Short mmCIF file of C-alpha atoms in Angstrom, two decimals:
data_model
loop_
_atom_site.label_atom_id
_atom_site.label_comp_id
_atom_site.label_asym_id
_atom_site.label_seq_id
_atom_site.Cartn_x
_atom_site.Cartn_y
_atom_site.Cartn_z
CA UNK N 514 5.05 34.63 -80.01
CA UNK N 515 4.35 36.23 -76.45
CA UNK N 516 3.26 39.65 -76.06
CA UNK N 517 6.46 41.03 -74.47
CA UNK N 518 8.43 39.69 -77.68
CA UNK N 519 6.54 42.26 -80.12
CA UNK N 520 8.78 45.11 -81.74
CA UNK N 521 8.33 48.56 -81.04
CA UNK N 522 6.71 50.28 -84.22
CA UNK N 523 6.40 53.82 -82.75
CA UNK N 524 2.40 53.77 -83.20
CA UNK N 525 0.28 54.89 -80.40
CA UNK N 526 0.12 52.32 -77.40
CA UNK N 527 -2.71 50.22 -77.35
CA UNK N 528 -4.41 49.36 -74.03
CA UNK N 529 -3.14 46.11 -72.38
CA UNK N 530 -5.34 43.13 -73.01
CA UNK N 531 -7.20 41.75 -70.20
CA UNK N 532 -6.80 38.05 -69.94
CA UNK N 533 -10.23 37.73 -67.90
CA UNK N 534 -12.11 39.33 -70.89
CA UNK N 535 -10.84 36.73 -73.17
CA UNK N 536 -12.03 33.93 -70.82
CA UNK N 537 -15.39 35.38 -70.49
CA UNK N 538 -15.71 35.63 -74.35
CA UNK N 539 -14.80 32.00 -74.63
CA UNK N 540 -17.19 31.21 -71.90
CA UNK N 541 -19.99 33.06 -73.73
CA UNK N 542 -18.94 31.18 -76.99
CA UNK N 543 -18.94 27.73 -75.47
CA UNK N 544 -21.19 27.68 -72.09
CA UNK N 545 -21.70 23.95 -71.80
CA UNK N 546 -18.00 23.15 -72.00
CA UNK N 547 -16.89 25.67 -69.65
CA UNK N 548 -19.79 24.68 -67.11
CA UNK N 549 -18.36 21.21 -67.02
CA UNK N 550 -14.88 22.19 -66.56
CA UNK N 551 -15.78 24.22 -63.72
CA UNK N 552 -17.61 21.44 -61.95
CA UNK N 553 -14.44 19.47 -62.27
CA UNK N 554 -12.02 22.00 -60.68
CA UNK N 555 -14.45 22.50 -57.84
CA UNK N 556 -14.75 18.62 -57.14
CA UNK N 557 -10.94 18.52 -56.98
CA UNK N 558 -10.55 21.49 -54.67
CA UNK N 559 -13.16 19.97 -52.34
CA UNK N 560 -11.52 16.77 -52.19
CA UNK N 561 -8.04 17.80 -51.68
CA UNK N 562 -8.86 20.44 -48.90
CA UNK N 563 -10.84 17.80 -47.02
CA UNK N 564 -7.82 15.38 -46.99
CA UNK N 565 -5.28 18.25 -46.02
CA UNK N 566 -7.59 19.42 -43.16
CA UNK N 567 -8.03 15.93 -41.72
CA UNK N 568 -4.18 15.13 -41.61
CA UNK N 569 -3.33 18.27 -39.93
CA UNK N 570 -5.73 18.03 -36.98
CA UNK N 571 -5.79 14.27 -36.63
CA UNK N 572 -9.67 14.30 -37.00
CA UNK N 573 -11.55 12.12 -39.59
CA UNK N 574 -11.60 13.67 -43.27
CA UNK N 575 -15.45 13.85 -42.97
CA UNK N 576 -15.33 16.38 -40.20
CA UNK N 577 -13.20 18.80 -42.62
CA UNK N 578 -14.67 22.29 -43.23
CA UNK N 579 -16.18 23.38 -46.51
CA UNK N 580 -14.27 23.58 -49.78
CA UNK N 581 -11.93 26.53 -50.45
CA UNK N 582 -13.76 29.84 -51.41
CA UNK N 583 -11.41 30.07 -54.57
CA UNK N 584 -13.45 27.24 -56.33
CA UNK N 585 -15.60 28.66 -59.21
CA UNK N 586 -19.12 29.36 -58.70
CA UNK N 587 -21.43 28.10 -61.20
CA UNK N 588 -25.34 28.93 -61.62
CA UNK N 589 -26.12 25.05 -61.61
CA UNK N 590 -25.56 23.30 -58.24
CA UNK N 591 -23.11 20.27 -58.46
CA UNK N 592 -23.22 17.06 -56.44
CA UNK N 593 -21.05 17.31 -52.99
CA UNK N 594 -18.17 15.10 -53.69
CA UNK N 595 -17.21 12.35 -51.14
CA UNK N 596 -13.96 12.87 -49.38
CA UNK N 597 -11.44 10.46 -49.72
CA UNK N 598 -8.40 9.33 -47.34
CA UNK N 599 -5.29 7.95 -48.31
CA UNK N 600 -5.38 4.44 -47.24
CA UNK N 601 -1.69 4.57 -46.46
CA UNK N 602 -2.21 7.32 -43.96
CA UNK N 603 -3.93 6.08 -40.98
CA UNK N 604 -6.43 8.80 -39.23
CA UNK N 605 -7.28 8.48 -35.57
CA UNK N 606 -11.10 8.57 -34.83
CA UNK N 607 -10.66 11.10 -32.20
CA UNK N 608 -7.82 13.31 -31.19
CA UNK N 609 -6.15 12.22 -27.92
CA UNK N 610 -6.04 14.51 -24.89
CA UNK N 611 -2.74 16.21 -24.17
CA UNK N 612 -0.59 14.40 -21.83
CA UNK N 613 1.21 16.54 -19.26
CA UNK N 614 4.97 16.79 -19.36
CA UNK N 615 6.51 16.12 -16.20
CA UNK N 616 10.27 17.19 -15.49
CA UNK N 617 11.26 16.33 -12.03
CA UNK N 618 13.37 13.08 -12.20
CA UNK N 619 14.79 10.95 -9.21
CA UNK N 620 16.31 8.53 -11.66
CA UNK N 621 19.89 9.27 -10.21
CA UNK N 622 18.63 8.87 -6.58
CA UNK N 623 16.94 5.49 -7.71
CA UNK N 624 20.24 4.31 -9.23
CA UNK N 625 22.10 4.57 -5.83
CA UNK N 626 23.92 1.23 -5.36
CA UNK N 627 22.74 1.32 -1.63
CA UNK N 628 19.44 0.45 -2.74
CA UNK N 629 20.36 -2.97 -4.26
CA UNK N 630 17.65 -4.54 -6.34
CA UNK N 631 15.21 -1.74 -6.27
CA UNK N 632 11.43 -2.36 -6.35
CA UNK N 633 9.26 0.88 -5.97
CA UNK N 634 6.07 2.70 -7.02
CA UNK N 635 4.72 6.35 -6.27
CA UNK N 636 0.99 7.10 -7.04
CA UNK N 637 -0.78 10.44 -6.95
CA UNK N 638 -3.17 9.43 -4.32
CA UNK N 639 -5.76 12.05 -5.63
CA UNK N 640 -5.73 10.90 -9.32
CA UNK N 641 -4.55 7.26 -8.85
CA UNK N 642 -1.95 7.86 -11.61
CA UNK N 643 1.39 6.15 -11.22
CA UNK N 644 4.13 8.68 -11.40
CA UNK N 645 7.07 6.53 -10.83
CA UNK N 646 7.40 2.82 -11.20
CA UNK N 647 10.54 0.34 -10.77
CA UNK N 648 9.34 -3.21 -10.78
CA UNK N 649 6.22 -2.05 -8.91
CA UNK N 650 4.17 -5.06 -9.91
CA UNK N 651 6.74 -7.87 -8.81
CA UNK N 652 5.84 -9.51 -5.44
CA UNK N 653 8.67 -9.52 -3.01
CA UNK N 654 9.43 -9.66 0.85
CA UNK N 655 8.07 -6.42 2.55
CA UNK N 656 9.66 -6.97 6.05
CA UNK N 657 7.44 -5.31 8.64
CA UNK N 658 5.74 -3.11 6.01
CA UNK N 659 3.40 -6.38 5.98
CA UNK N 660 2.17 -5.22 9.03
CA UNK N 661 -0.05 -2.91 7.17
CA UNK N 662 -1.75 -5.76 5.63
CA UNK N 663 -2.34 -7.68 8.77
CA UNK N 664 -3.98 -4.65 10.45
CA UNK N 665 -6.33 -4.15 7.35
CA UNK N 666 -7.09 -7.80 7.68
CA UNK N 667 -7.85 -7.51 11.59
CA UNK N 668 -10.11 -4.57 11.21
CA UNK N 669 -12.14 -6.05 8.36
CA UNK N 670 -12.46 -9.45 10.13
CA UNK N 671 -12.40 -9.06 13.76
CA UNK N 672 -13.67 -5.55 13.91
CA UNK N 673 -12.22 -2.25 15.22
CA UNK N 674 -13.81 -3.06 18.76
CA UNK N 675 -12.95 -6.63 19.24
CA UNK N 676 -11.22 -7.51 22.65
CA UNK N 677 -9.29 -10.60 23.08
CA UNK N 678 -10.27 -12.59 26.19
CA UNK N 679 -8.39 -14.76 28.87
CA UNK N 680 -10.89 -16.79 30.80
CA UNK N 681 -10.97 -19.19 33.52
CA UNK N 682 -13.81 -21.82 33.97
CA UNK N 683 -14.58 -24.44 36.55
CA UNK N 684 -12.77 -27.81 35.60
CA UNK N 685 -14.24 -31.39 35.87
CA UNK N 686 -13.43 -32.11 39.49
CA UNK N 687 -14.25 -30.21 42.46
CA UNK N 688 -11.64 -27.28 43.23
CA UNK N 689 -10.36 -27.54 39.78
CA UNK N 690 -9.86 -24.41 37.63
CA UNK N 691 -9.08 -24.14 33.75
CA UNK N 692 -7.13 -20.90 32.45
CA UNK N 693 -8.05 -20.64 28.90
CA UNK N 694 -5.63 -18.84 26.64
CA UNK N 695 -7.51 -16.53 24.18
CA UNK N 696 -4.38 -15.33 22.35
CA UNK N 697 -3.95 -12.09 24.18
CA UNK N 698 -0.42 -11.35 23.98
CA UNK N 699 -0.60 -8.04 26.24
CA UNK N 700 -1.85 -9.79 29.46
CA UNK N 701 0.44 -8.51 32.03
CA UNK N 702 2.07 -9.96 34.95
CA UNK N 703 2.65 -6.58 36.84
CA UNK N 704 0.71 -5.95 39.94
CA UNK N 705 -2.20 -3.18 40.13
CA UNK N 706 -0.32 0.24 39.83
CA UNK N 707 2.57 -0.72 37.72
CA UNK N 708 2.32 0.02 34.02
CA UNK N 709 3.70 -2.67 31.65
CA UNK N 710 5.04 -2.00 28.04
CA UNK N 711 1.55 -2.30 26.52
CA UNK N 712 -0.78 0.58 27.15
CA UNK N 713 -3.92 -0.54 29.21
CA UNK N 714 -3.05 -4.02 29.40
CA UNK N 715 -5.09 -6.25 31.41
CA UNK N 716 -3.63 -7.95 34.60
CA UNK N 717 -3.46 -11.53 35.48
CA UNK N 718 -3.65 -10.54 39.02
CA UNK N 719 -7.12 -9.17 38.33
CA UNK N 720 -7.97 -12.52 36.60
CA UNK N 721 -6.68 -14.60 39.64
CA UNK N 722 -8.73 -12.13 42.13
CA UNK N 723 -11.91 -13.09 40.29
CA UNK N 724 -11.40 -16.69 40.52
CA UNK N 725 -10.73 -16.43 44.15
CA UNK N 726 -14.09 -14.56 44.62
CA UNK N 727 -16.03 -16.80 42.53
CA UNK N 728 -14.60 -19.84 44.14
CA UNK N 729 -16.15 -18.46 47.40
CA UNK N 730 -13.56 -19.78 49.74
CA UNK N 731 -13.57 -23.25 48.17
CA UNK N 732 -9.79 -24.59 47.91
CA UNK N 733 -8.20 -24.70 44.55
CA UNK N 734 -7.00 -28.55 44.11
CA UNK N 735 -5.66 -28.08 40.46
CA UNK N 736 -4.91 -25.88 37.47
CA UNK N 737 -5.61 -27.23 34.02
CA UNK N 738 -4.10 -24.90 31.10
CA UNK N 739 -5.73 -24.81 27.98
CA UNK N 740 -3.89 -23.21 25.11
CA UNK N 741 -5.38 -25.35 22.21
CA UNK N 742 -6.46 -22.13 20.46
CA UNK N 743 -3.17 -21.71 18.54
CA UNK N 744 -1.74 -24.87 16.73
CA UNK N 745 1.87 -25.87 16.55
CA UNK N 746 4.67 -25.01 15.66
CA UNK N 747 5.15 -22.11 17.85
CA UNK N 748 8.09 -20.69 15.82
CA UNK N 749 7.86 -19.99 12.07
CA UNK N 750 10.40 -22.06 10.49
CA UNK N 751 11.92 -19.24 8.17
CA UNK N 752 12.46 -17.25 11.21
CA UNK N 753 16.03 -16.71 12.79
CA UNK N 754 15.29 -17.53 16.38
CA UNK N 755 18.50 -16.45 18.01
CA UNK N 756 18.34 -13.28 16.09
CA UNK N 757 14.72 -12.36 16.84
CA UNK N 758 13.99 -14.21 19.96
CA UNK N 759 17.25 -13.63 21.92
CA UNK N 760 19.57 -10.98 20.46
CA UNK N 761 16.72 -8.44 19.11
CA UNK N 762 14.19 -9.69 21.71
CA UNK N 763 11.52 -8.63 19.22
CA UNK N 764 9.30 -12.00 19.02
CA UNK N 765 8.07 -14.62 21.22
CA UNK N 766 6.89 -18.09 20.77
CA UNK N 767 3.24 -17.95 19.31
CA UNK N 768 1.21 -19.46 22.17
CA UNK N 769 -2.41 -18.64 23.05
CA UNK N 770 -1.43 -17.76 26.63
CA UNK N 771 1.55 -15.55 27.79
CA UNK N 772 2.21 -12.61 29.62
CA UNK N 773 3.96 -9.07 28.46
CA UNK N 774 4.64 -10.72 25.00
CA UNK N 775 6.73 -13.11 27.14
CA UNK N 776 9.40 -10.30 27.60
CA UNK N 777 12.00 -10.84 30.28
CA UNK N 778 11.50 -7.03 31.09
CA UNK N 779 7.67 -6.36 30.79
CA UNK N 780 8.23 -2.73 30.21
CA UNK N 781 10.87 -2.97 27.47
CA UNK N 782 10.28 -2.18 23.74
CA UNK N 783 12.42 -5.24 22.99
CA UNK N 784 13.70 -7.78 25.42
CA UNK N 785 14.86 -11.49 25.18
CA UNK N 786 11.99 -13.90 25.36
CA UNK N 787 11.69 -17.32 26.88
CA UNK N 788 11.50 -20.77 25.37
CA UNK N 789 8.00 -21.43 27.58
CA UNK N 790 5.70 -18.74 27.39
CA UNK N 791 2.78 -20.64 28.87
CA UNK N 792 4.73 -21.63 32.02
CA UNK N 793 5.89 -18.19 32.76
CA UNK N 794 2.20 -16.97 32.63
CA UNK N 795 0.99 -19.98 35.02
CA UNK N 796 3.74 -19.17 37.57
CA UNK N 797 2.44 -15.69 37.81
CA UNK N 798 -1.47 -16.83 37.94
CA UNK N 799 -0.57 -19.30 40.82
CA UNK N 800 1.33 -16.74 42.55
CA UNK N 801 -1.77 -14.44 42.69
CA UNK N 802 -4.04 -17.24 43.54
CA UNK N 803 -1.71 -18.03 46.30
CA UNK N 804 -1.47 -21.64 45.48
CA UNK N 805 1.19 -24.02 44.28
CA UNK N 806 -1.17 -26.89 43.38
CA UNK N 807 -0.49 -29.12 40.51
CA UNK N 808 -0.84 -27.82 36.82
CA UNK N 809 -1.57 -29.90 33.70
CA UNK N 810 -2.46 -29.17 29.95
CA UNK N 811 -6.01 -30.08 28.96
CA UNK N 812 -9.13 -28.67 27.54
CA UNK N 813 -11.95 -26.60 29.02
CA UNK N 814 -15.21 -28.83 29.66
CA UNK N 815 -17.73 -27.61 27.31
CA UNK N 816 -20.35 -25.40 29.05
CA UNK N 817 -18.25 -24.82 31.93
CA UNK N 818 -19.02 -21.95 34.55
CA UNK N 819 -16.83 -19.22 33.89
CA UNK N 820 -15.16 -17.93 37.01
CA UNK N 821 -13.42 -14.83 35.63
CA UNK N 822 -12.39 -13.05 32.51
CA UNK N 823 -10.07 -10.10 31.48
CA UNK N 824 -9.82 -8.44 27.91
CA UNK N 825 -7.24 -6.76 26.12
CA UNK N 826 -7.59 -3.25 24.54
CA UNK N 827 -9.78 -3.05 21.32
CA UNK N 828 -8.17 -4.08 18.00
CA UNK N 829 -7.65 -0.38 17.12
CA UNK N 830 -5.48 0.36 19.94
CA UNK N 831 -3.46 -2.92 19.57
CA UNK N 832 -2.85 -2.05 15.93
CA UNK N 833 -1.83 1.86 16.93
CA UNK N 834 0.79 0.54 19.51
CA UNK N 835 2.09 -2.28 17.02
CA UNK N 836 2.33 -0.11 14.11
CA UNK N 837 4.15 2.63 15.98
CA UNK N 838 6.89 0.27 17.54
CA UNK N 839 6.69 -2.45 15.04
CA UNK N 840 5.58 -4.93 17.55
CA UNK N 841 5.89 -8.40 15.90
CA UNK N 842 4.11 -10.46 18.76
CA UNK N 843 0.97 -8.28 18.40
CA UNK N 844 0.74 -8.76 14.85
CA UNK N 845 1.25 -12.48 15.10
CA UNK N 846 -1.59 -12.70 17.35
CA UNK N 847 -3.91 -10.89 15.12
CA UNK N 848 -2.84 -12.82 11.85
CA UNK N 849 -3.51 -15.96 13.75
CA UNK N 850 -7.04 -14.72 15.05
CA UNK N 851 -7.87 -13.45 11.70
CA UNK N 852 -7.16 -16.88 10.29
CA UNK N 853 -9.19 -18.79 12.85
CA UNK N 854 -12.31 -16.49 12.44
CA UNK N 855 -12.21 -17.14 8.61
CA UNK N 856 -11.99 -20.71 9.13
CA UNK N 857 -8.86 -21.16 7.38
CA UNK N 858 -7.10 -22.73 10.59
CA UNK N 859 -4.93 -21.71 13.65
CA UNK N 860 -1.27 -22.29 12.52
CA UNK N 861 1.29 -20.60 10.47
CA UNK N 862 -0.02 -22.42 7.31
CA UNK N 863 -3.17 -20.88 7.69
CA UNK N 864 -2.19 -17.38 7.59
CA UNK N 865 -1.98 -16.89 3.80
CA UNK N 866 -5.79 -18.08 3.23
CA UNK N 867 -6.80 -16.36 6.29
CA UNK N 868 -5.35 -12.90 5.68
CA UNK N 869 -6.26 -12.78 2.08
CA UNK N 870 -9.78 -13.52 2.97
CA UNK N 871 -9.57 -10.79 5.38
CA UNK N 872 -8.23 -8.44 2.64
CA UNK N 873 -10.78 -9.33 0.13
CA UNK N 874 -13.24 -6.68 1.10
CA UNK N 875 -10.99 -3.72 0.10
CA UNK N 876 -11.29 -4.58 -3.54
CA UNK N 877 -7.63 -4.64 -4.46
CA UNK N 878 -6.10 -7.42 -6.52
CA UNK N 879 -4.18 -9.69 -4.32
CA UNK N 880 -2.68 -11.71 -7.15
CA UNK N 881 1.00 -12.90 -6.42
CA UNK N 882 0.58 -12.13 -2.75
CA UNK N 883 1.79 -14.75 -0.07
CA UNK N 884 1.45 -14.38 3.54
CA UNK N 885 3.91 -16.51 5.46
CA UNK N 886 3.38 -14.64 8.83
CA UNK N 887 1.66 -11.74 10.46
CA UNK N 888 4.72 -9.68 11.06
CA UNK N 889 6.89 -9.68 8.06
CA UNK N 890 9.75 -11.36 9.46
CA UNK N 891 9.71 -14.05 6.84
CA UNK N 892 11.55 -13.78 3.57
CA UNK N 893 8.66 -16.20 2.12
CA UNK N 894 6.19 -13.00 2.14
CA UNK N 895 5.61 -11.55 -1.21
CA UNK N 896 3.71 -8.48 -1.86
CA UNK N 897 4.21 -6.22 -4.86
CA UNK N 898 4.77 -2.50 -4.16
CA UNK N 899 1.72 -1.72 -6.33
CA UNK N 900 -0.62 -3.39 -3.79
CA UNK N 901 0.70 -1.16 -1.07
CA UNK N 902 0.42 1.99 -3.01
CA UNK N 903 -3.36 1.28 -3.61
CA UNK N 904 -3.79 0.22 -0.04
CA UNK N 905 -2.33 3.26 1.27
CA UNK N 906 -4.88 5.42 -0.80
CA UNK N 907 -7.61 3.76 1.38
CA UNK N 908 -5.51 4.06 4.52
CA UNK N 909 -5.16 8.15 3.69
CA UNK N 910 -8.91 8.43 3.06
CA UNK N 911 -9.70 6.70 6.33
CA UNK N 912 -11.68 4.06 4.51
CA UNK N 913 -13.32 0.98 6.16
CA UNK N 914 -11.96 1.99 9.51
CA UNK N 915 -8.30 2.28 8.14
CA UNK N 916 -7.57 5.51 9.68
CA UNK N 917 -6.21 4.03 12.68
CA UNK N 918 -3.56 2.60 10.48
CA UNK N 919 -2.64 6.22 9.30
CA UNK N 920 -2.82 7.29 12.69
CA UNK N 921 -0.36 4.61 13.94
CA UNK N 922 2.21 5.39 11.34
CA UNK N 923 5.76 6.41 12.13
CA UNK N 924 6.25 10.14 11.06
CA UNK N 925 9.72 11.22 9.63
CA UNK N 926 11.82 12.85 12.25
CA UNK N 927 8.94 12.93 14.59
CA UNK N 928 7.78 9.56 15.89
CA UNK N 929 7.96 5.76 15.97
CA UNK N 930 10.58 3.86 14.09
CA UNK N 931 11.13 7.07 11.96
CA UNK N 932 11.40 9.14 14.96
CA UNK N 933 14.51 10.71 16.90
CA UNK N 934 17.01 7.90 17.87
CA UNK N 935 16.67 5.93 14.73
CA UNK N 936 18.75 8.11 12.46
CA UNK N 937 16.12 8.55 9.73
CA UNK N 938 15.57 11.49 7.62
CA UNK N 939 18.48 13.41 8.85
CA UNK N 940 21.07 15.55 6.77
CA UNK N 941 19.45 16.87 3.55
CA UNK N 942 16.54 14.26 3.84
CA UNK N 943 15.33 16.38 6.67
CA UNK N 944 13.40 18.34 4.17
CA UNK N 945 10.75 15.88 4.38
CA UNK N 946 10.64 15.75 8.09
CA UNK N 947 6.68 15.83 9.37
CA UNK N 948 5.67 15.06 5.79
CA UNK N 949 6.29 11.21 5.58
CA UNK N 950 3.89 9.02 7.18
CA UNK N 951 5.25 5.41 6.72
CA UNK N 952 5.83 1.86 8.06
CA UNK N 953 9.51 0.85 8.21
CA UNK N 954 10.90 -2.69 7.73
CA UNK N 955 13.98 -4.60 7.96
CA UNK N 956 15.03 -8.33 7.57
CA UNK N 957 18.35 -9.94 6.43
CA UNK N 958 17.94 -9.19 2.72
CA UNK N 959 16.08 -6.14 2.59
CA UNK N 960 15.02 -2.72 3.82
CA UNK N 961 11.58 -1.27 3.08
CA UNK N 962 9.34 1.81 3.66
CA UNK N 963 5.97 2.53 2.63
CA UNK N 964 3.24 4.89 3.15
CA UNK N 965 2.23 8.59 2.40
CA UNK N 966 4.08 11.69 1.40
CA UNK N 967 2.54 15.25 1.56
CA UNK N 968 4.53 16.59 -0.93
CA UNK N 969 5.94 19.97 -1.30
CA UNK N 970 3.49 21.12 -3.98
CA UNK N 971 0.57 19.78 -1.70
CA UNK N 972 0.14 16.53 -3.85
CA UNK N 973 -0.73 13.64 -1.68
CA UNK N 974 1.43 10.59 -2.74
CA UNK N 975 1.55 7.07 -1.87
CA UNK N 976 4.47 5.01 -2.20
CA UNK N 977 6.43 1.86 -1.55
CA UNK N 978 10.21 1.27 -1.76
CA UNK N 979 11.84 -1.99 -1.40
CA UNK N 980 15.54 -2.22 -1.35
CA UNK N 981 16.43 -5.86 -1.73
CA UNK N 982 19.33 -8.43 -2.18
CA UNK N 983 22.92 -7.55 -0.88
CA UNK N 984 22.17 -4.48 1.19
CA UNK N 985 23.39 -3.03 4.44
CA UNK N 986 22.20 -0.74 6.88
CA UNK N 987 22.94 2.39 4.94
CA UNK N 988 20.04 1.27 2.65
CA UNK N 989 18.00 3.22 5.04
CA UNK N 990 19.55 6.46 4.06
CA UNK N 991 19.29 5.85 0.57
CA UNK N 992 15.69 5.08 0.90
CA UNK N 993 15.02 8.51 2.81
CA UNK N 994 16.89 10.28 0.01
CA UNK N 995 15.01 8.79 -2.58
CA UNK N 996 11.55 9.51 -0.75
CA UNK N 997 12.72 12.96 -0.07
CA UNK N 998 12.96 13.15 -3.77
CA UNK N 999 9.36 12.15 -4.15
CA UNK N 1000 8.66 14.82 -1.53
CA UNK N 1001 10.22 17.61 -3.35
CA UNK N 1002 8.80 16.53 -7.03
CA UNK N 1003 5.24 16.17 -5.94
CA UNK N 1004 3.00 15.81 -9.01
CA UNK N 1005 5.90 16.86 -11.24
CA UNK N 1006 7.51 13.70 -10.64
CA UNK N 1007 8.48 11.89 -13.95
CA UNK N 1008 9.16 8.30 -14.46
CA UNK N 1009 12.48 8.88 -16.33
#
């Protein structure tokens, strides 16, 4: 019977019984038995407390704190129990660092049908963290964005101060002169005092005057033309010749001797090109020499006396101009010279090995990259967006002389092929004007943009966007809208 069940007898109330007093009496009566029981209770409390603490924090059970203070103290020290872990519950060795939750999404913009098959990547240029990725590791045609790779290879291989020479040497017979094409596409036919499209271009008139002076009044009897530096074919087979050479007037046949990029109009950004750049150059050379003697193809004699030489602007200037207006012919020249310098050969087929060798020193994995030309015109080029985001970090930081590439990048709403007149970053996308420094690109089956964004929150981002497949001219506006989204999100950009 429990105490609460006792009947009321009317006798004076007895003091309530104290359970602790009874326990202590029992302890005094059987001390050895109670000491053993206390040790067992302490062991159980210590073990269960260790397991519970380890599961809560995510740290190993061995790192748990001391047992609960409610454990019964004894006069005799007891062995420290060995913590146990439930084998069915894995416990990490170290607690993972907290991951920032980003909340600014551009998923809706990236789903715009005008972008066709989208390949894109965005990287925080300070931390190297990938913030946004859509097929970013997949190699694909880049269009003119490839000019960034050609520029980097030229800086590494030729050097920033390298100048391209056009020379004239004495021939193998008296009065014979040999003009040797060194690959300079900027050599101009315009007379002194008239500026061609290429800033600071050397003049073929100056070359002719040097030859006349070196000949000392000796009559010129014949002219030999040495264009052996560049090998055939002169046109990349995958290019659309009518579109690029005639209609757009953006690209010439690749010969080692030409004037004004072989433009019909030597002062225009784009102008139809001829089918014989060498003959056009020789025509003006003859005119300035004041002779109409016979012309033949041949090779310069080994060790021949130099009669004259003119040089292009340095590689840095050539890159700057070509990047700003997306000049295909300069970039084809540089790619060919890189391949020759790296011992890969002097044809289009040599460009892949030559340019990749030039890029090796930047330390970025080139796996999957294929270089079919230097300008990006070919659909056979293949570069993943992830390579470009890494390269543009180096461009932004001006590593290895790449600052010249940064300086030549078109600026949204301000300059180059992103400037006024190109209908880029207009309307709502004008929010990013002045903050996007990027190379544009367009081929029949793709529109591209890659470069650097100074985001609204101050975060520098590098990015590459390829809109590929069945896309139209309005893909440019969809790209601008997406990149403006990158600008607005900054480091809060989420991949979701």
